[in-house]
Coordinates of C-alpha atoms in Angstrom, one line a residue:
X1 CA -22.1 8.9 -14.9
X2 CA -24.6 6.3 -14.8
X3 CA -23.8 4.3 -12.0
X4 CA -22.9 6.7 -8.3
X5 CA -21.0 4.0 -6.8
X6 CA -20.0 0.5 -7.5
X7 CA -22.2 -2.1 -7.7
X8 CA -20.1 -5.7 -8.4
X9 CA -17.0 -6.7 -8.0
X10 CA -15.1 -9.5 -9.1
X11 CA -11.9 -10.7 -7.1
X12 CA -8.9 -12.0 -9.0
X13 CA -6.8 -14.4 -6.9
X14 CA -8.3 -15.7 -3.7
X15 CA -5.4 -16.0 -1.0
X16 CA -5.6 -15.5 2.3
X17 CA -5.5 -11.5 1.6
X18 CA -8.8 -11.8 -0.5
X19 CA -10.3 -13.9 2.3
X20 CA -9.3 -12.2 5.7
X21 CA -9.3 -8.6 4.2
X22 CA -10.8 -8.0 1.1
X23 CA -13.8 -10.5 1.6
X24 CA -15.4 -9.3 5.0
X25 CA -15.0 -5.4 3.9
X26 CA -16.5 -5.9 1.0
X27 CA -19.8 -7.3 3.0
X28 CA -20.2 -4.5 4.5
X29 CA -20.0 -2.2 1.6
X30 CA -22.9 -1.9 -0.7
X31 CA -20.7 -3.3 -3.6
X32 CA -21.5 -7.0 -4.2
X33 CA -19.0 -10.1 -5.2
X34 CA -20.6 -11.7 -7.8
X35 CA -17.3 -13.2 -9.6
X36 CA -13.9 -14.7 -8.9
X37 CA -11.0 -15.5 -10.9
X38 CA -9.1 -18.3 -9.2
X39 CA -6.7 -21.5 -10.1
X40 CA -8.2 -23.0 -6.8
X41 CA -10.8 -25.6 -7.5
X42 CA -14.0 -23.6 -5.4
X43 CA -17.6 -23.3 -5.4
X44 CA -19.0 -20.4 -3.4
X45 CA -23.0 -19.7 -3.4
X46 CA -24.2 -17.4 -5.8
X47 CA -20.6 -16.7 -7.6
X48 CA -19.3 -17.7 -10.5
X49 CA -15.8 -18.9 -10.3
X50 CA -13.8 -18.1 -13.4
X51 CA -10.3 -20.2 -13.9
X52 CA -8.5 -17.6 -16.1
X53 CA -9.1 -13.9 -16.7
X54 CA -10.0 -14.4 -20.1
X55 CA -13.0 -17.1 -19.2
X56 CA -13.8 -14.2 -17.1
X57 CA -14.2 -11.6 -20.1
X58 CA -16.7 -13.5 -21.8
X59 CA -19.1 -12.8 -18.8
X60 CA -18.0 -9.3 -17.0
X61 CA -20.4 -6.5 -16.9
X62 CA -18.2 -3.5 -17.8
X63 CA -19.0 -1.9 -14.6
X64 CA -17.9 -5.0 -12.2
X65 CA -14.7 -3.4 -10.5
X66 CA -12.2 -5.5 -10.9
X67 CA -10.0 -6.4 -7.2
X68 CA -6.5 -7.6 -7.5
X69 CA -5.1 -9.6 -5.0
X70 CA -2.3 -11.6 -7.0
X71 CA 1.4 -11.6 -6.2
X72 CA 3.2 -8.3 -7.6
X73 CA 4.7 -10.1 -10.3
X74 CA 1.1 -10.6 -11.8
X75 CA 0.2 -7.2 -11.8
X76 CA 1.3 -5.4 -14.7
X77 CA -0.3 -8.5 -17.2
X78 CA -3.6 -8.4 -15.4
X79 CA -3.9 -4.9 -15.0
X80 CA -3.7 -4.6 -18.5
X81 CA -6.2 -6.9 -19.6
X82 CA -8.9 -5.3 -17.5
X83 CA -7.7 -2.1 -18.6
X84 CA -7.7 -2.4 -22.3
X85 CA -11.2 -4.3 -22.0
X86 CA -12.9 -1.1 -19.6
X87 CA -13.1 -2.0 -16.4
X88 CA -12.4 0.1 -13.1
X89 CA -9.3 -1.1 -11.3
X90 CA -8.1 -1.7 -7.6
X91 CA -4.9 -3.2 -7.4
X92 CA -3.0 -4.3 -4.5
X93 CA 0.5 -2.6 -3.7
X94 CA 2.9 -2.3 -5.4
X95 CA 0.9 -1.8 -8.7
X96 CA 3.9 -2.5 -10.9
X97 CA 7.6 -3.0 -10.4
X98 CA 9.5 -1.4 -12.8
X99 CA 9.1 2.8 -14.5
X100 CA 8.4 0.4 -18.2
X101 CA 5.6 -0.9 -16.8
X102 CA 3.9 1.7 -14.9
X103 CA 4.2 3.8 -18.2
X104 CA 2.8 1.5 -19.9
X105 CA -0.3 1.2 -17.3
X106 CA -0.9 4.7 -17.3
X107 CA -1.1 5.4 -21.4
X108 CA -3.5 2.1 -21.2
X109 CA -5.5 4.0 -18.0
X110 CA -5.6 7.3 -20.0
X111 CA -6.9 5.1 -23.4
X112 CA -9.8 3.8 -21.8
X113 CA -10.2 6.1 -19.0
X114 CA -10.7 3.6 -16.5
X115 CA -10.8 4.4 -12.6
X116 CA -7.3 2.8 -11.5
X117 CA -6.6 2.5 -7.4
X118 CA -3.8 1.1 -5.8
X119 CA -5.1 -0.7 -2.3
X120 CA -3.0 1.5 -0.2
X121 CA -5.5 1.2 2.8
X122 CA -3.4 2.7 5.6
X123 CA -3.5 6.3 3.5
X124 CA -7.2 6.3 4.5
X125 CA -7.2 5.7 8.1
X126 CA -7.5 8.5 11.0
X127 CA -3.9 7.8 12.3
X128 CA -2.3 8.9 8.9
X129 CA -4.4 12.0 8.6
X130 CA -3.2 13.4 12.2
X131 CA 0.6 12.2 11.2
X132 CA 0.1 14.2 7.7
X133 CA -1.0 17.1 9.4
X134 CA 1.9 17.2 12.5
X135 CA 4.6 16.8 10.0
X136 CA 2.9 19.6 7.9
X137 CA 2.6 22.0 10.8
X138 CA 6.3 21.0 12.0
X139 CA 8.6 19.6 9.3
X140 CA 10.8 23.2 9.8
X141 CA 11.4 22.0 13.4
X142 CA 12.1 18.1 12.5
X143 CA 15.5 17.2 12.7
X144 CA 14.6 13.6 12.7
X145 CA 12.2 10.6 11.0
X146 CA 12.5 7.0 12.2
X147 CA 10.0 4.8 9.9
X148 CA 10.0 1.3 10.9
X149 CA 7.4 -1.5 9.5
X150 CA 9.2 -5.2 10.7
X151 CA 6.7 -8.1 10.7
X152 CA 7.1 -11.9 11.4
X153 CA 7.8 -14.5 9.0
X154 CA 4.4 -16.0 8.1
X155 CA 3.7 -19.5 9.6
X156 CA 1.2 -20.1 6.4
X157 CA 1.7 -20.6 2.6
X158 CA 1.9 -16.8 1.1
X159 CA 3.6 -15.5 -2.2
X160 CA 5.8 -13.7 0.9
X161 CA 7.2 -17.0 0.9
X162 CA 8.0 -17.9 -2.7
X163 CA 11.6 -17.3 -3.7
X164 CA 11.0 -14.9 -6.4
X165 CA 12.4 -11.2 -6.5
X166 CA 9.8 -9.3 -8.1
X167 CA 7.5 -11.3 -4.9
X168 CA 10.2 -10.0 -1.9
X169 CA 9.9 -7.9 0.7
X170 CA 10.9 -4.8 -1.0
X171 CA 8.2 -4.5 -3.4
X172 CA 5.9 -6.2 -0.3
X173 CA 6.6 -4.1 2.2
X174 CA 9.0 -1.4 1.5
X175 CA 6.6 -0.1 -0.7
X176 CA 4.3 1.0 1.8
X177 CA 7.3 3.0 3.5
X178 CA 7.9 4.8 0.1
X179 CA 4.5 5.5 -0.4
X180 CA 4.4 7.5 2.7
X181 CA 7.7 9.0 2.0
X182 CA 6.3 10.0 -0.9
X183 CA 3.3 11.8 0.7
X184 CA 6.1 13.8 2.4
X185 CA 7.3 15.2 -0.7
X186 CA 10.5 13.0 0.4
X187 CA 13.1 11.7 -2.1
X188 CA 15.8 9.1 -1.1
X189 CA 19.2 10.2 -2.8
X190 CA 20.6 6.7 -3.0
X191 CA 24.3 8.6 -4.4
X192 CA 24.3 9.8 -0.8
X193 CA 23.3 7.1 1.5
X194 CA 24.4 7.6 5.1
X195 CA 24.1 4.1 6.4
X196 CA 22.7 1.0 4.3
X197 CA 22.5 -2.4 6.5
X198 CA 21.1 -5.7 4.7
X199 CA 20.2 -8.5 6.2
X200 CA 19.7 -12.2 4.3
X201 CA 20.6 -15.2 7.0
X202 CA 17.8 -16.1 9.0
X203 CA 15.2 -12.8 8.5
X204 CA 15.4 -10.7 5.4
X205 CA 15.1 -7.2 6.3
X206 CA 16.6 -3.6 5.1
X207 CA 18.3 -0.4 6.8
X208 CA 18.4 2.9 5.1
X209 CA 19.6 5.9 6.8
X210 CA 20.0 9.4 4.8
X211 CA 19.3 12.9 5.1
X212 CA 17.3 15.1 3.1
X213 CA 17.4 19.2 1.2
X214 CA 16.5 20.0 4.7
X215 CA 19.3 18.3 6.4
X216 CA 16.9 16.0 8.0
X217 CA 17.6 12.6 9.1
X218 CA 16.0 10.2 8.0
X219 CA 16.2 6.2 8.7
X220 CA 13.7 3.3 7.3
X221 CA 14.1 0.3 8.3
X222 CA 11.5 -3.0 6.9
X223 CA 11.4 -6.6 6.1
X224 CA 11.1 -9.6 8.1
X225 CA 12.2 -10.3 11.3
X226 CA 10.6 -12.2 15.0
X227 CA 9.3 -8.9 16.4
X228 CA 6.8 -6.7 14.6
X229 CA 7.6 -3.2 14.8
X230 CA 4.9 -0.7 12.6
X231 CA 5.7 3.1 13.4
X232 CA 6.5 6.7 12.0
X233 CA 8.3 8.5 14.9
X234 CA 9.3 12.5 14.8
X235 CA 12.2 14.4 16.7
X236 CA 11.7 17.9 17.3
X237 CA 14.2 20.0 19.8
X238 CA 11.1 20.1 22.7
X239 CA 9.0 16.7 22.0
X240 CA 9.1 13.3 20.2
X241 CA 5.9 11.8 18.6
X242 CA 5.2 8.3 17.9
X243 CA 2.0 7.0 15.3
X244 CA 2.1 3.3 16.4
X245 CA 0.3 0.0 14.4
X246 CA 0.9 3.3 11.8
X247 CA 0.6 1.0 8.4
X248 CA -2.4 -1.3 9.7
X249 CA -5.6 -1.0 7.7
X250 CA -7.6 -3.0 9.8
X251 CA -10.3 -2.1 12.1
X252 CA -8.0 -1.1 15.8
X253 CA -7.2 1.0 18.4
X254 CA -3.6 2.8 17.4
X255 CA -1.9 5.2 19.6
X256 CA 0.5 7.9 19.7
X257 CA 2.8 8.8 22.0
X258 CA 4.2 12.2 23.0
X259 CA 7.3 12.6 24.6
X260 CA 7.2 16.0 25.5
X261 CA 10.9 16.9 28.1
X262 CA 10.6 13.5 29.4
X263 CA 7.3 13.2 29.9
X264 CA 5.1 10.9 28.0
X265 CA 1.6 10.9 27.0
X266 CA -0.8 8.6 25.0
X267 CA -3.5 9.3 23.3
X268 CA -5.8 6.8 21.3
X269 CA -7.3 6.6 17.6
X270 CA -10.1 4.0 17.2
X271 CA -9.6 3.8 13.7
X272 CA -12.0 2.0 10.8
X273 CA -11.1 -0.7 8.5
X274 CA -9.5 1.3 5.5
X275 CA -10.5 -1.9 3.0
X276 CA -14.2 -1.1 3.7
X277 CA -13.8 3.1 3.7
X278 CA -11.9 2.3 0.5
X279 CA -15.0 0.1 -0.8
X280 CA -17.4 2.7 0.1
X281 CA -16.0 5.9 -1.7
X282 CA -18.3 7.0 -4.9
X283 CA -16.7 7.1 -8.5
X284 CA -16.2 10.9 -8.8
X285 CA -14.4 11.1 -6.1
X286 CA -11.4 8.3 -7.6
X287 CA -12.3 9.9 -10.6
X288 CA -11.4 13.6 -9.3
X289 CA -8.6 12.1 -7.3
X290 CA -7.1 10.1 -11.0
X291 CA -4.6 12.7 -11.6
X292 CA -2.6 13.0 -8.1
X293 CA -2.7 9.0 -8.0
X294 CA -1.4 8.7 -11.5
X295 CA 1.6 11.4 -10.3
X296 CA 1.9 9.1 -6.7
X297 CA 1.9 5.9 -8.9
X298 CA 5.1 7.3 -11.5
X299 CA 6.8 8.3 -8.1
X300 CA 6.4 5.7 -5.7
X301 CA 7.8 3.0 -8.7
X302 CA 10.5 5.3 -9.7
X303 CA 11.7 5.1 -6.2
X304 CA 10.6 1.1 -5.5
X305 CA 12.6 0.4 -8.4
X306 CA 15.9 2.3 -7.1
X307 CA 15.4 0.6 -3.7
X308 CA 16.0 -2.5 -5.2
X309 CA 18.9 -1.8 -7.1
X310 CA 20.1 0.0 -3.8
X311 CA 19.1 -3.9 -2.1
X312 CA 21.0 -6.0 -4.6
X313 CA 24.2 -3.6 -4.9
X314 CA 24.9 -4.1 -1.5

């Protein structure tokens, strides 16, 4: 491997996400933005603004990681260009939206043997290591899981915003629910739904409620509404444990809180920014990690793609 780590990156589509997050992590990692692809009409100091991604091909270095911060329904055709052409891949969630295309990504990943990552930031924070481990040390004495990840409507021009299905709140946010369910080993059998409550007037947002091969319950509940609710909370017969501001990958101070018979206890995680521990990873370790992602990607698609059929069925 000639290069340890990477060096230049180039940023296709520069929203608000590629400013507020992506942007400021990536100055303080040692890799360098040197290129973005953009429709907007930009000059930025020592980058070169590309309009389309194939202006951009013509001047890539094949080891610029390429950063993609489109809307969903972009994905699949950009992350094929780059992967066809050799470039190392981070995507933002989800990284496709239907099993066709995520097949398709992965033969074109195993072609060129690219690096391929999707941006799930709050998998690499302290707060989701601790909740990994407590529900590995406990799942035989859970009898309960309520997920919950509810934010505001945005006041500001987003793809969140634009009427498009493959751009909605399931494959925005409910994504990052089955992403952790997934890391759970769990499956949602949507033959055998407990409860399913949809919501479309004034806030779109989803309800789930099922139980699993261990008779656990299980409820998820995510989209849009005027609080903002982002948690992973465990029952077990003597104590209930809460992971609050669970899915944030931002730099801030999370807590849990342990109810243990009626009495309650907090305890604090200052946690990093996952964008910039994401950033400052070395190749072999993507590289070693390919083959579980690859297996995450397959699963966490499968499962996006049933949750929508679940949404529009009801």
């Amino acid at each position: 491997m000639k290069d340890k780590y990477f060096k230049e990156a180039c940023i296709v589509g520069y929203g608000n996400h590629a400013k507020k997050k992506i942007l400021p992590a990536l100055k303080k990692s040692s890799i360098k933005l040197k290129y973005i692809v953009t429709s907007q009409n930009i000059k930025i100091k020592n980058i070169k603004i590309f309009s389309s991604i194939q202006q951009s091909l013509e001047w890539l270095k094949k080891n610029t990681l390429i950063i993609i911060c489109t809307p969903p329904s972009a994905h699949y055709k950009q992350i094929s260009y780059f992967l066809i052409n050799g470039f190392d891949i981070i995507v933002e969630k989800p990284i496709a939206l239907n099993n066709y295309q995520i097949n398709k990504i992965l033969n074109l990943r195993k072609k060129h043997k690219n690096i391929l990552i999707e941006n799930f930031m709050y998998e690499y924070t302290d707060i989701f290591k601790k909740n990994i481990d407590f529900y590995n040390k406990y799942k035989n004495s859970i009898y309960r899981i309520d997920m919950n990840f509810i934010i505001p409507n945005l006041n500001y021009k987003s793809f969140r915003n634009i009427d498009i299905k493959s751009n909605s709140f399931i494959f925005d946010i409910g994504c990052y629910i089955l992403s952790y369910l997934n890391h759970l080993s769990i499956r949602i059998p949507f033959s055998k739904l407990l409860k399913v409550k949809k919501n479309i007037k004034k806030q779109s947002n989803f309800l789930v409620s099922f139980k699993n091969y261990n008779n656990v319950y299980i409820n998820i509940s995510f989209g849009y509404n005027t609080e903002y609710l982002n948690n992973i909370k465990f029952y077990t017969k003597n104590k209930i444990v809460k992971y609050d501001y669970f899915f944030s990958g931002i730099k801030s101070k999370k807590i849990i809180f342990t109810n243990f018979k009626n009495k309650v206890n907090k305890s604090y995680i200052y946690d990093k920014n996952g964008f910039e521990v994401i950033f400052n990873k070395n190749k072999l370790f993507w590289q070693k990690s390919q083959l579980l992602r690859n297996a995450q990607f397959k699963a966490n698609t499968n499962m996006l793609t049933n949750l929508m059929n679940c949404y529009n069925n009801y």
